Each structure stands twice: as structure tokens, then as C-alpha cells.
Coordinates of C-alpha atoms in Angstrom, one line a residue:
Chain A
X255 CA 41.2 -73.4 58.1
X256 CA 40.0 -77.1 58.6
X257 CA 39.8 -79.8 56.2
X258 CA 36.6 -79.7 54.4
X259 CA 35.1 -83.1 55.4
X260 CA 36.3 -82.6 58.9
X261 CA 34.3 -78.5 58.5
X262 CA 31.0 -80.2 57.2
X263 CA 31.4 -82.9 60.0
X264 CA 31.9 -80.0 63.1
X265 CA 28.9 -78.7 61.3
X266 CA 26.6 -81.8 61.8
X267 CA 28.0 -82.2 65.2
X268 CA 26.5 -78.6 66.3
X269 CA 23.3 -78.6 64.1
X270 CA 22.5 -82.6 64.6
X271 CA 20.7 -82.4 61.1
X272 CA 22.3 -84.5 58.0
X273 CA 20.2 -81.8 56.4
X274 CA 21.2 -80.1 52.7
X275 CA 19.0 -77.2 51.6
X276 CA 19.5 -76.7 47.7
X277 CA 19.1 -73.2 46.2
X278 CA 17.7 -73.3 43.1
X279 CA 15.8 -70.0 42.1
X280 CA 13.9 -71.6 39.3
X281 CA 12.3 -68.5 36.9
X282 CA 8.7 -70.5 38.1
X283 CA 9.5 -69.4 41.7
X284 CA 10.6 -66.0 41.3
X285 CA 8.4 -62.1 41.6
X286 CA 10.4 -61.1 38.7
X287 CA 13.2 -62.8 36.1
X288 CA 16.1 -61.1 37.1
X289 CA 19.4 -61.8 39.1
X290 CA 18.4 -59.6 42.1
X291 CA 15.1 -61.4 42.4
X292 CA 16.7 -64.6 42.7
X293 CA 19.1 -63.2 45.2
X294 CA 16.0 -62.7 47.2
X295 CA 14.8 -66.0 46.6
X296 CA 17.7 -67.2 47.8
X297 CA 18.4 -65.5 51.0
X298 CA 15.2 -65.6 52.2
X299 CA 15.2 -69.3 52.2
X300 CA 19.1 -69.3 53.7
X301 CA 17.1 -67.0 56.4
X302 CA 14.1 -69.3 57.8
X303 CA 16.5 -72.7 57.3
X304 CA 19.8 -72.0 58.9
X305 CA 18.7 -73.3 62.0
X306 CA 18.5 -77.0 60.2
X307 CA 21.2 -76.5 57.7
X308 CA 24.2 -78.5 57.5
X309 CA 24.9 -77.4 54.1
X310 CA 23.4 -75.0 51.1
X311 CA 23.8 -76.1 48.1
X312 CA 22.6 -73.5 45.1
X313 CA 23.0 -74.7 41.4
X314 CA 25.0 -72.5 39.1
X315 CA 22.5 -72.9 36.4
X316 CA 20.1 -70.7 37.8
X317 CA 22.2 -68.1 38.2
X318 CA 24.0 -68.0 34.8
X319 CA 21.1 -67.7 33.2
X320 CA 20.8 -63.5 34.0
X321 CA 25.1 -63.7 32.9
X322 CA 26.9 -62.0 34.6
X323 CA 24.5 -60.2 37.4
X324 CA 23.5 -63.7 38.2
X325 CA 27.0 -63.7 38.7
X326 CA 27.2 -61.3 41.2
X327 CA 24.1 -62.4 42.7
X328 CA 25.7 -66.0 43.4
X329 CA 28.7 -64.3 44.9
X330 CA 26.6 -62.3 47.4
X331 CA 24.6 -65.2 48.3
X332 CA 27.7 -67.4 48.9
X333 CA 29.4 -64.2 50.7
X334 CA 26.3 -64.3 52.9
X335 CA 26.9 -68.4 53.5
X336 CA 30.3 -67.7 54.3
X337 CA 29.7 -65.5 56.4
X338 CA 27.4 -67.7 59.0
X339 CA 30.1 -70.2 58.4
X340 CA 28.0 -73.1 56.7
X341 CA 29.4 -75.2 54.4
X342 CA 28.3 -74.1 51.4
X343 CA 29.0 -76.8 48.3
X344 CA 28.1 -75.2 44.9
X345 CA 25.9 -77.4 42.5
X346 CA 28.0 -77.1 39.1
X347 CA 28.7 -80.2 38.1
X348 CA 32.0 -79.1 36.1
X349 CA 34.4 -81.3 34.4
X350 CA 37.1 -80.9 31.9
X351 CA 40.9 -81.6 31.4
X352 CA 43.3 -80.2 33.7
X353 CA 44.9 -77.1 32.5
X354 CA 40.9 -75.8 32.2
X355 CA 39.9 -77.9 35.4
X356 CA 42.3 -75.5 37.5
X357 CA 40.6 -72.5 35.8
X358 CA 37.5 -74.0 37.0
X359 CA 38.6 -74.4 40.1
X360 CA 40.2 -70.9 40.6
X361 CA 36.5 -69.7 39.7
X362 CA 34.5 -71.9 42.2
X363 CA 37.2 -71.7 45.4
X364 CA 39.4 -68.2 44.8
X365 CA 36.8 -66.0 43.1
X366 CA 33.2 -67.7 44.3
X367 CA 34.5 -68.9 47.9
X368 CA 32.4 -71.9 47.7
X369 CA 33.2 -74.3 50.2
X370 CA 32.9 -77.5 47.8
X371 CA 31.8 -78.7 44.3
X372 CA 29.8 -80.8 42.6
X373 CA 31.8 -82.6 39.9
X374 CA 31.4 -84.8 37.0
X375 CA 33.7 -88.3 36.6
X376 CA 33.7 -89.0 33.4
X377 CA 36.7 -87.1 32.1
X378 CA 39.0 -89.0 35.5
X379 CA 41.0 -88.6 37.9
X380 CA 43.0 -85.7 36.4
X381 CA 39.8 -83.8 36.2
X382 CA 39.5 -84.3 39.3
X383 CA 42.9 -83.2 40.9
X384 CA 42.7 -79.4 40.6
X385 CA 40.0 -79.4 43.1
X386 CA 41.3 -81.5 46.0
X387 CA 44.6 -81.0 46.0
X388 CA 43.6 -78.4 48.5
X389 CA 42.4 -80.5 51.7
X390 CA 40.0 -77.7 52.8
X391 CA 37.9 -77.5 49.7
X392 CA 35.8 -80.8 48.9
X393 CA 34.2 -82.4 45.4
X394 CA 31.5 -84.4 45.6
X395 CA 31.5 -86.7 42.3
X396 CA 28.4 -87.4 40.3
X397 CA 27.9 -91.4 40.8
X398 CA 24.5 -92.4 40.6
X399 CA 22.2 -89.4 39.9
X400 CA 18.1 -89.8 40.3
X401 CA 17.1 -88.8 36.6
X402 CA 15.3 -91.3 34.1
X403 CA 18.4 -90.7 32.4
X404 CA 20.9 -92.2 35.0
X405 CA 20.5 -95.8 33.6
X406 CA 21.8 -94.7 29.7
X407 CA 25.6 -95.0 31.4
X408 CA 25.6 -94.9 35.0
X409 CA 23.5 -98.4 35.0
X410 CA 26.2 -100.2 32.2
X411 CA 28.1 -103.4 34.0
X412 CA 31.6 -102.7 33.6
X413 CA 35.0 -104.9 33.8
X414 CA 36.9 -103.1 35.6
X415 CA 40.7 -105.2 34.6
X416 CA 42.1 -102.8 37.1
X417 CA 41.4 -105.3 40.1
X418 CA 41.6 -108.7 38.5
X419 CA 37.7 -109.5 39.0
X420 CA 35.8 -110.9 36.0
X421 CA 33.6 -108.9 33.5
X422 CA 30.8 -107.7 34.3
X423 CA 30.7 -108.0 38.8
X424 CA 29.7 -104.2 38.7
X425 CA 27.3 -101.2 37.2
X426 CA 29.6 -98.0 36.1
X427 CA 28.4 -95.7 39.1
X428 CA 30.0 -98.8 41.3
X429 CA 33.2 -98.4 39.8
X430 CA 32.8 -94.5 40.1
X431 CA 32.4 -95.1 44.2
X432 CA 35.2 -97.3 44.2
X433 CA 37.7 -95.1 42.4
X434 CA 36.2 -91.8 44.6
X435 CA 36.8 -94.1 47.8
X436 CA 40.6 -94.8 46.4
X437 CA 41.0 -91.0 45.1
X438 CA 40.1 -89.7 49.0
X439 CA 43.7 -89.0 50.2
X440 CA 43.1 -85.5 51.6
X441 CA 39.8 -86.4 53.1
X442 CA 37.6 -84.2 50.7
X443 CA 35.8 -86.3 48.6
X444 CA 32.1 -87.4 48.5
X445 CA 29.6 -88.7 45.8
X446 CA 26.1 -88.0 44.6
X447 CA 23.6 -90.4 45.0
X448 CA 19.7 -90.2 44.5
X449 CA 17.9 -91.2 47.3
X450 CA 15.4 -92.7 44.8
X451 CA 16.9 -96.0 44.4
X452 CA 17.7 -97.3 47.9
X453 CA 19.2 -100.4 46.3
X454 CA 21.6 -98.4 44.2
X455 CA 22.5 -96.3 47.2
X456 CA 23.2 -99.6 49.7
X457 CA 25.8 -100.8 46.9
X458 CA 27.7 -97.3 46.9
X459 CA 27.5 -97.2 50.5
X460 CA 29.4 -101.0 50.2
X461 CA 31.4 -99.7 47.5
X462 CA 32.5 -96.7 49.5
X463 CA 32.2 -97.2 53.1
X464 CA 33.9 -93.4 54.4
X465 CA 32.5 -91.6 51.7
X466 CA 29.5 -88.1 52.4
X467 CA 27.0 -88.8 49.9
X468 CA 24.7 -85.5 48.4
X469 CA 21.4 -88.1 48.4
X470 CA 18.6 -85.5 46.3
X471 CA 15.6 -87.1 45.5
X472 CA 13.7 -87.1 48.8
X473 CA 10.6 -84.9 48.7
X474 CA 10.1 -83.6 45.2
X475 CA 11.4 -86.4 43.2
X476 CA 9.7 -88.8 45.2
X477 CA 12.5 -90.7 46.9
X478 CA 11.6 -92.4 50.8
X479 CA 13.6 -90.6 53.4
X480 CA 13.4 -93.8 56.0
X481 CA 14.5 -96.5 53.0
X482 CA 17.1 -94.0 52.0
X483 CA 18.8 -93.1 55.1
X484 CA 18.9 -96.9 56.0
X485 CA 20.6 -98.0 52.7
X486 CA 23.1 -94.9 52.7
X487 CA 24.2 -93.8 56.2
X488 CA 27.3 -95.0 57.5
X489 CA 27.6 -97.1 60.5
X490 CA 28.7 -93.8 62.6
X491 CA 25.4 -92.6 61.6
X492 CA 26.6 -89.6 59.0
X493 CA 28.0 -89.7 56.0
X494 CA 25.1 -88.7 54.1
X495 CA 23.5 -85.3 53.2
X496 CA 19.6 -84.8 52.7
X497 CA 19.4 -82.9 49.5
X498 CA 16.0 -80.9 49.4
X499 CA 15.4 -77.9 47.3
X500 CA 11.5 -77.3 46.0
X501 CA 9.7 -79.2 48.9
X502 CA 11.5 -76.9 51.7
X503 CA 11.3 -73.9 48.7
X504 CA 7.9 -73.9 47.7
X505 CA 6.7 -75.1 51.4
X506 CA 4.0 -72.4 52.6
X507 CA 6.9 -71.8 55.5
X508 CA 10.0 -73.2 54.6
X509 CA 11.5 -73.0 58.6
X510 CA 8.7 -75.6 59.7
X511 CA 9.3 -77.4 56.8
X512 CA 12.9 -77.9 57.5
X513 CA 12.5 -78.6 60.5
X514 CA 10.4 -80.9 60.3
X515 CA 12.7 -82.7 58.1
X516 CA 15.5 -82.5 60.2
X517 CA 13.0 -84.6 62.9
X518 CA 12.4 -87.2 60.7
X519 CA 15.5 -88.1 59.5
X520 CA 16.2 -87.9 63.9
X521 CA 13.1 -90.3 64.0
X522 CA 14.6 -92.7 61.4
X523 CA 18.3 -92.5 62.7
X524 CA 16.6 -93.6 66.4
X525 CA 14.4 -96.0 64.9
X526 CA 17.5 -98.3 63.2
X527 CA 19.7 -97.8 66.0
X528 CA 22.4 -94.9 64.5
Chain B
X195 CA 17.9 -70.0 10.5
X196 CA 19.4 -73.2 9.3
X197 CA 20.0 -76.5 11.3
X198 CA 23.3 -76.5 13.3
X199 CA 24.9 -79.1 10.9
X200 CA 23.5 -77.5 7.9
X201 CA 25.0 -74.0 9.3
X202 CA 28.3 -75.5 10.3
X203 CA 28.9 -77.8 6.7
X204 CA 27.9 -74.8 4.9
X205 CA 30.9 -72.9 6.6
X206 CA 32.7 -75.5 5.8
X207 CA 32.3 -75.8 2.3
X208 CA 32.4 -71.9 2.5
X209 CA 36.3 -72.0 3.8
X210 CA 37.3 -75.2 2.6
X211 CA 38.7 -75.5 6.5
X212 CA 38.0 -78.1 8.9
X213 CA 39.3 -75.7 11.2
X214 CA 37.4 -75.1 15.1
X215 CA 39.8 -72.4 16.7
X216 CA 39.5 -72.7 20.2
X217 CA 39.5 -69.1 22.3
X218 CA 41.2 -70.4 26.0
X219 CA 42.4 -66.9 27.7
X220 CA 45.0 -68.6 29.5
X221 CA 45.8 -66.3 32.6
X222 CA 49.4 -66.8 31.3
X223 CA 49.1 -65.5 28.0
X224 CA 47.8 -62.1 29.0
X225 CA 49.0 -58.8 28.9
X226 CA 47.0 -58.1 32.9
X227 CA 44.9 -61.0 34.7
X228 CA 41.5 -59.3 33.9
X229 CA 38.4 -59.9 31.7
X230 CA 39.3 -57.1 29.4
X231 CA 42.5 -58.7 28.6
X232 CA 41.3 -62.3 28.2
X233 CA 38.9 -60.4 25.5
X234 CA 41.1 -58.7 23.5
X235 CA 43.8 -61.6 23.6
X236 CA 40.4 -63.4 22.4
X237 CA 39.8 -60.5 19.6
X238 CA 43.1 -60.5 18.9
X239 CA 42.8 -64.4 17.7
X240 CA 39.2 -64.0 15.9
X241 CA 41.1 -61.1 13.8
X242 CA 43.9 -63.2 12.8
X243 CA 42.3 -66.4 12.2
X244 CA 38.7 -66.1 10.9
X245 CA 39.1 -66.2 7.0
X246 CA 40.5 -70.2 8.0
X247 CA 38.3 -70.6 10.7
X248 CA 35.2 -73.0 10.1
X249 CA 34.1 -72.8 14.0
X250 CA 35.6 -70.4 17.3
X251 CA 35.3 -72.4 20.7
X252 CA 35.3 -69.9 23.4
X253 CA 36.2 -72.1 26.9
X254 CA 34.2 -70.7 29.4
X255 CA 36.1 -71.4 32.1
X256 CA 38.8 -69.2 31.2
X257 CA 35.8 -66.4 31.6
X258 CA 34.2 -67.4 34.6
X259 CA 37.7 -66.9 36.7
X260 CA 36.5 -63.4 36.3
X261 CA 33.2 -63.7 37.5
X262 CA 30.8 -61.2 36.2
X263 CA 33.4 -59.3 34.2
X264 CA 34.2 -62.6 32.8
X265 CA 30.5 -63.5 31.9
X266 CA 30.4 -60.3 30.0
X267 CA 33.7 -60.4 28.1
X268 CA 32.4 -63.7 27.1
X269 CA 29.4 -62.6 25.5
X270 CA 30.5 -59.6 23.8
X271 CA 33.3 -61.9 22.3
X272 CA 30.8 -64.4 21.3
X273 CA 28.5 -61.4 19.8
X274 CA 31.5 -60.7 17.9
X275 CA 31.7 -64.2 16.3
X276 CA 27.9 -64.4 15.4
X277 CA 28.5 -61.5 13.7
X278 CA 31.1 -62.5 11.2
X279 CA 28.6 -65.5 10.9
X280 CA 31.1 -68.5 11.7
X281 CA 29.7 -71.2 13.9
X282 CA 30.4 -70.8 17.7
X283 CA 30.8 -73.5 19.9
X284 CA 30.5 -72.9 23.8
X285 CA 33.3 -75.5 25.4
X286 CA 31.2 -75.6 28.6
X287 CA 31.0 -79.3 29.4
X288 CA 27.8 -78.9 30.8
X289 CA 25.4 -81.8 32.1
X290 CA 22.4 -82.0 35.0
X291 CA 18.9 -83.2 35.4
X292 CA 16.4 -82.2 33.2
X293 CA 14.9 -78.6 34.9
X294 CA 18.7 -77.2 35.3
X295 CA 19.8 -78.2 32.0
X296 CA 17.1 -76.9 30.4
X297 CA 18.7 -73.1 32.5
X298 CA 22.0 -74.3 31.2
X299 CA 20.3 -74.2 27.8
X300 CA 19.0 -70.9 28.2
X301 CA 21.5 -69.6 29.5
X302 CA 24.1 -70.6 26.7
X303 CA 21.5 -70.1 23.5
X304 CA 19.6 -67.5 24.7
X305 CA 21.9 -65.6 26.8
X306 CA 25.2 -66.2 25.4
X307 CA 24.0 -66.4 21.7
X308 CA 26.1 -69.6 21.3
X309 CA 25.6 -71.9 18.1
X310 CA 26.5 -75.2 20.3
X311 CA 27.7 -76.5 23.2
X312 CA 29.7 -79.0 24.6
X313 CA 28.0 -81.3 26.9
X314 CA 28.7 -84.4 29.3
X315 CA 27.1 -87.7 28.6
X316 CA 27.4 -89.2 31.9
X317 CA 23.8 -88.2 33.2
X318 CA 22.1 -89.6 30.0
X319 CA 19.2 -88.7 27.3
X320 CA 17.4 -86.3 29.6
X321 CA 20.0 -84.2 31.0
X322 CA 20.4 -83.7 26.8
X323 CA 17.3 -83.5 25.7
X324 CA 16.6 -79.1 26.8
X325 CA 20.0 -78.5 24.3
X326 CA 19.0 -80.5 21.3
X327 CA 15.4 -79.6 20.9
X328 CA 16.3 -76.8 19.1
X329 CA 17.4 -78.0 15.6
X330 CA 19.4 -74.8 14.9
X331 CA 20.9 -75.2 18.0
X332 CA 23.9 -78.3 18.4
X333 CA 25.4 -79.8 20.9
X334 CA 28.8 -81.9 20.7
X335 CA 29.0 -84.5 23.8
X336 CA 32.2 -86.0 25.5
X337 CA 32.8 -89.2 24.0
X338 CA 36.8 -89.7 23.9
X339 CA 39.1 -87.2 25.6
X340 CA 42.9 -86.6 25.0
X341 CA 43.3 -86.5 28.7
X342 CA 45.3 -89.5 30.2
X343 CA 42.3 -89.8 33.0
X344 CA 40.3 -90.2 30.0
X345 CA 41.0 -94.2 30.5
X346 CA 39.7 -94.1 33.7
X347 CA 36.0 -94.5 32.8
X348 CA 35.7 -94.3 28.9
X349 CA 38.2 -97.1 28.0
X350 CA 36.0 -99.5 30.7
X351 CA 34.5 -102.6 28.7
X352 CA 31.1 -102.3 29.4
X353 CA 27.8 -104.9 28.6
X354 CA 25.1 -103.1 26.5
X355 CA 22.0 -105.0 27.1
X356 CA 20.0 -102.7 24.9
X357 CA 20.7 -104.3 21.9
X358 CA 21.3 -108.2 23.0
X359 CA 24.7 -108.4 22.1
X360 CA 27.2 -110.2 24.6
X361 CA 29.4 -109.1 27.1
X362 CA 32.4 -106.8 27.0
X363 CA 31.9 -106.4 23.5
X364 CA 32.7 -102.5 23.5
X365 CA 34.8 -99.8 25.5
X366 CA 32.2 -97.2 27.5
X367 CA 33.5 -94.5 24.8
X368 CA 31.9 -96.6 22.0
X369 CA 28.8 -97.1 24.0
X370 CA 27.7 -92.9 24.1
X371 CA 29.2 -92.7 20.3
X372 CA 26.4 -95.2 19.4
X373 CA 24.3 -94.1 22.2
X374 CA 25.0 -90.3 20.5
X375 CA 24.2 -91.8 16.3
X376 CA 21.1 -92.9 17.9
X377 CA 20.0 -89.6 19.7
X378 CA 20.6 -87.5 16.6
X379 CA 17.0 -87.2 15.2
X380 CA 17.4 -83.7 14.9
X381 CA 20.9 -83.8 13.4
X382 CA 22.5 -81.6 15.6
X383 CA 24.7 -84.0 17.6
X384 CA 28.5 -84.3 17.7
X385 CA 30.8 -85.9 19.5
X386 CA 34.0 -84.8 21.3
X387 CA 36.6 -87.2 20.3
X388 CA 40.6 -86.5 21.0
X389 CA 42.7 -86.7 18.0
X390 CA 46.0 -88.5 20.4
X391 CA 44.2 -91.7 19.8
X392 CA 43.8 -92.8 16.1
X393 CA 42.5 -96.1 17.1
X394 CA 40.0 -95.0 19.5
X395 CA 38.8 -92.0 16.4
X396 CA 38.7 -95.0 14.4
X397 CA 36.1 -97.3 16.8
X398 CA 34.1 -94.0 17.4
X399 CA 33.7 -93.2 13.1
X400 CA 33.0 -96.8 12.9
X401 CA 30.5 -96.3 15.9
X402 CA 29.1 -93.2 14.6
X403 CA 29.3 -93.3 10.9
X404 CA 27.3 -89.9 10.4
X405 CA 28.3 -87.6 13.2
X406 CA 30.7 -84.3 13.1
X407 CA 33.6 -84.8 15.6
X408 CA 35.4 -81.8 17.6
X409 CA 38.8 -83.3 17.9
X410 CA 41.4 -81.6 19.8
X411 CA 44.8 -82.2 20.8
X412 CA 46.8 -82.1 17.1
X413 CA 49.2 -79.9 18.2
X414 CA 50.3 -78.6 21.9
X415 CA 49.0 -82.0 23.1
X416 CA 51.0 -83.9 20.6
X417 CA 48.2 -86.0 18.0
X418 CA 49.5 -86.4 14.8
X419 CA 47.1 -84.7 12.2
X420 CA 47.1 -87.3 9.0
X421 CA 46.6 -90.2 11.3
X422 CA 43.8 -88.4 13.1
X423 CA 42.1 -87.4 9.7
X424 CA 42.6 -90.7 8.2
X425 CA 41.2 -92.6 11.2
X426 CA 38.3 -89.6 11.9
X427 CA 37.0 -88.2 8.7
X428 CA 33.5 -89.2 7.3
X429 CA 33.4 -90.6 3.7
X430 CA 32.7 -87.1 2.2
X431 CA 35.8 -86.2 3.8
X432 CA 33.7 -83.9 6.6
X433 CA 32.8 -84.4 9.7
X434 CA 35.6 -83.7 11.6
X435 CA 36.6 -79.9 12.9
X436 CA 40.5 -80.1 13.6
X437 CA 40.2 -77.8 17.1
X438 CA 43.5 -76.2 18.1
X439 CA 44.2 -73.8 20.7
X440 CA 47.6 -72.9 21.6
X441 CA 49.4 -73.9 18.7
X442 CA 47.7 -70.9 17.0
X443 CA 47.5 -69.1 19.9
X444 CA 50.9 -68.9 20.9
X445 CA 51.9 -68.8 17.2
X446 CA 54.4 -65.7 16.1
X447 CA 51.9 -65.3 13.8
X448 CA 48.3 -67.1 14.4
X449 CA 47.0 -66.1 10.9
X450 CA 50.0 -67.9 9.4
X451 CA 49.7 -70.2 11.8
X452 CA 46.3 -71.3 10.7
X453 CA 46.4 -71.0 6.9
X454 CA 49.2 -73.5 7.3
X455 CA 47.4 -75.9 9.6
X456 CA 44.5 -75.3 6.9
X457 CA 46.6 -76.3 4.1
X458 CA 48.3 -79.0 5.9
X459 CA 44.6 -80.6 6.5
X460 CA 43.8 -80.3 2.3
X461 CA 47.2 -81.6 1.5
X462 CA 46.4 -85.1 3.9
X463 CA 42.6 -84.8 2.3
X464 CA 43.9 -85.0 -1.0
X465 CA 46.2 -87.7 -0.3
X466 CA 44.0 -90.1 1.0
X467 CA 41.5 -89.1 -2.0
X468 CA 38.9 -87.3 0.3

């Protein structure tokens, strides 16, 4: 097996698309509420996008809430990823101390199969470790996220007395890039950024120059896709993934509107040059 | 049904226990690695320890390593615990954006049947809100861990703005305590605060002078229990639950094991005139 960064990269190289589809069976979306109708939900969407898709991404959430035949149902959808061998990074934003971060871990990589997780920093870097120590599974750490609610902590200026620089040179989800960019040994880590706030996104790309981001916000949320891709791409021209989940999901054919995703984010990349 | 608090201090007063046992199947501790056996192991610990027991904290993660099985182990255990009528809180470390934390929610209040959860702070009020609505419904949030990442982000010195003061005046972990005193308009807020760091339980009381605390590692994870209470307790010598796992767990004899650590807690209570 390859090392997760380099397995999402190969996949970009073949697909040309930076594009993420999310998988969120919302109840709203759904013929029925039950585990096997979000199955559905779900595969028919990995059916029309796989063309575009660099990565799927389905949240947890919407799955434990049917217990444990949403359970099942998320292992049959991942199953199905796997099996078309696209990254598939599950959306579960998990974080606690170590001896309970390697049962998490266990869970998401050994019993799920999921490709790569979405973690939360705030309990460190031995949080953290369980999940990369293996160089073909990735974490993508939550930095700056695109809620109201980001600003309550993610938005504080910190001192960081780790490097010697004075109080107050950086907001927390700065410091976050910087110790994800330092924490990257194996290759396997990446952040979350929202697209929605291009000027937050330019200073984690600054902060973390090798880094994937997950950018959601685009679409839905109301975040630019040109002013996003040009503050977060790296200079190779990846390095960033283009979260969408209801805009492609509730799009009257979700195949075109994937595509035609894909072709803007082309159109932008050609348009500054990457 | 009552308030969260008003449910939990009413157990409390009840038992005369500050007492949260915490239910983490470790895979090592069972008899086979399966769901039924994390269960019974779980049963096994409910059995032994309720009559001293002001709260049970199932960890989910030691569940979801069984998938599905898991998910239903889980909540029968949990069905078991409302029954007896002690407070149940769901260590699940949860946070996302608003519409998936409000699936989180159902999932672990409607679904699971839990009384409270625990929940991560790092993507703000919103990502909250769907958990706390509910006043019968409580959720403790990650404040101070006993992790030795746990420095990593919460010890940063960060620059409230909200409330004019100057820079560098507080650690990140005093910020969500205050952040936390303020949210609770419901009153069904606590905070997770380890009990290895007196000084830091200390800033966090000061910070949050009315709020229950879930304080875990007295014990396997070495925090002294009279310097924890002394620093931790509220004036009306509540508001902090005393959450041990293995020390009971592993215990010759976990009932013993936990009248003891119950008496223990009284004798310190009494000594400090609380």
C-alpha cells in the first residue's frame, strides 16, 4: 500500500479534479428515515460523481443516528469506495486521549477501512499519534472551520512561547497549521479550512506551505471558488480539496453538477497560472 | 423530567458520592474481543458499583471498535443505566457545524437515551447549541485534559478581546471555562477538567464559579484526590464528579473499590469543612 498523501495525490493525477464530494444523507434528503435509505442516498451520488471525484468524504453523524444499521450502512458504503479505489476520508471529527484515541482509530482504519479522518486538535499531539503513525492512513486536522462559531476559539491571538516570537503575532487556527505542518513526519497530515474566508485560508496556506487542505464552504455555505482556490492552492497547484456535499447532492443531476465543478476549478487553476 | 443538573445534584445528594464511573471496555480487559464481552465486562461494573455511583460514563469508542455490534452493546448497556435511574454520561467528544451536530444530538439523546455528552469546544457556540437546547439534556465540554498534549493548545496564552481586557491575560483553557459560565443559560453545561493539575482546576473554579466538572485522572493516571477536591469543588462542596475508570475497573473487587474511593472523597470533604 502507498502512503496516504502520495494515494490522494496519484488520484488527482488521474482524475485532474481537486474535487471532494461529501456524503451527508441528511433525514431532509432521504425517501424514508432509515439506514438503508441513506445507503441509497449515498451510493447513488458515489455513482453519477466518481468520474470527478478525488475523494468522498461522508460524515459519521448521519449515519449514527439509525445506531448501529447506520453502522453497517457506512461500512457498505465505504466497502463500495474502497472498492473503486478512491480515497475515501471519513468526516468524524474524533478526538480524545491516547489509550481511547487508538480505539478510535482501530474503528475508523481496521474495522471501517476509511482511508483517512477528520480530527479535532484541541486535545494535541498525543491525540493525534494513534492515527498517523501508520503512513498509509491520513488525518486531516480541524484548523479554521467555516461556522459562525469558528471565531469563539479558532479566531483568539495566541503566544505561542514555543518559538520565541512575541504575544499575540498569531490567531489559534495559525498555530494549529504550524504545529500540523511540524507533526507531518509520515506525510499524512492535512487541515480543514473553510473556503469562506479566503484571508484566513492565504495565512494557513503561509503557515503550512505542504499541507492538503479539506476547503468546505464553496457552494452551499456560500464561499467563492476562484478567491478560494487562489488563497489556498499550493504553488504545485494541489494541495487543496473542494469540499461539496448539498450543492452536487440536492443538484437536479448531481454528474453535471460535478462536473461542472471540476471545470471551474480547471478554469480558475488556468486563469492564475497553476 | 428534571433539568440535567437538577437530575445529576439530586443523585448526588441521593448517594452522598461525587462518584462518575467511567465504562471503557478495554480490549485488554476482556474475557473474548467482541461486543458481547465489552457488555458484560460493562454490566459486570454497573452491578458492582452503582449503590456509590452518582454518574456511569460509557466511552464510546470502546463500542464503535465493534461496529454495529458495538452500537448495540452500547445502547442496551446504557438502557440498563437509565433504568436504575443514575445519570449517564456519553464520553463521545463530539463537535461539528451546526446541521451534523444537531444528528450527533439525535443520535446520542434520542437514539442512545444518553443523559449528557461530552463535547469539544474547538468549533465554538454553534457547533453546541443542537446539545444544550434541551434543558434535561447536559453536555460537559473539554476545557482542561490530563493528557500531556493537553499543553499543546489549551495552556496557549491567548488575548480575549470580548471583554476589553489586555493581552495574554489567560491560558486558552480559561478562555472556554468562561466562555462555558457564560453559555450556561440553560444550566446544563459542565466542563471536563483533569484532576493531575490542581492549579489549572483551581483557575478553571475560579473561571467558572458555578459549573459541575467531570474530572478524571485520580487514580491510574496518578492526580492526587484531596488536592484535586480542594482546588475543584464548588462552595457547597458539589460540583465536581470524581470520574475513575480502571482503578475500579481493574479492582479485585470494584464494589470495594468504590465505596472506598467514596469514603475517601467524604473524609477530604469533611476535612476541608465542605
Amino acid at each position: 500500500m502507498k502512503n496516504f498523501i502520495e494515494f490522494l495525490e496519484g488520484r488527482v493525477q488521474g482524475t485532474g479534479s481537486l474535487l471532494c464530494i461529501g456524503l451527508d444523507p441528511h433525514l431532509a434528503d432521504l425517501e424514508s428515515p432509515t439506514a438503508e435509505s441513506a445507503l441509497k442516498f449515498c451510493l447513488g451520488i458515489v455513482k453519477e460523481t466518481a468520474d470527478y471525484a478525488s475523494a468522498f468524504k461522508p460524515n459519521a453523524a448521519f449515519f449514527e443516528i439509525f445506531g448501529a444499521e447506520g453502522w453497517d450502512a457506512l461500512k457498505e458504503l465505504i466497502a463500495t469506495i474502497n472498492a473503486l479505489s478512491i480515497p475515501l476520508i471519513l468526516d468524524a471529527k474524533r478526538g480524545d486521549i491516547a489509550s481511547t484515541a487508538e480505539a478510535y482509530a482501530k474503528s475508523a482504519f481496521e474495522h471501517l477501512h476509511a482511508d483517512a479522518i477528520t480530527l479535532n486538535p484541541y486535545l494535541g499531539k498525543d491525540s493525534i499519534d494513534p492515527f498517523i503513525e501508520n503512513p498509509e492512513k491520513g488525518a486531516f486536522l480541524l484548523c479554521k472551520t467555516s461556522n459562525p462559531g469558528s471565531d469563539d476559539l479558532q479566531n483568539l491571538q495566541v503566544s505561542p512561547l514555543l518559538d520565541g516570537e512575541g504575544a499575540g503575532v498569531r490567531a489559534l487556527y495559525e498555530h494549529v497549521a504550524k504545529l500540523a505542518q511540524s507533526w507531518n513526519t509520515n506525510n499524512n497530515i492535512g487541515l480543514v479550512v473553510g473556503a469562506t474566508q479566503p484571508e484566513a485560508l492565504a495565512k494557513v496556506r503561509a503557515a503550512a506551505p505542504d499541507l492538503w487542505f479539506l476547503a468546505p464552504g464553496v457552494g452551499a455555505q456560500g464561499g467563492d471558488l476562484a478567491t478560494a482556490l487562489k488563497a489556498g492552492l499550493r504553488e504545485d497547484g494541489k494541495g487543496m480539496l473542494i469540499s461539496v456535499s448539498r450543492s452536487v447532492a440536492r443538484a437536479e443531476m448531481p454528474r453535471k453538477a460535478s462536473r461542472e465543478l471540476m471545470n471551474e476549478i480547471l478554469k480558475v487553476k488556468k486563469e492564475i497560472g497553476l
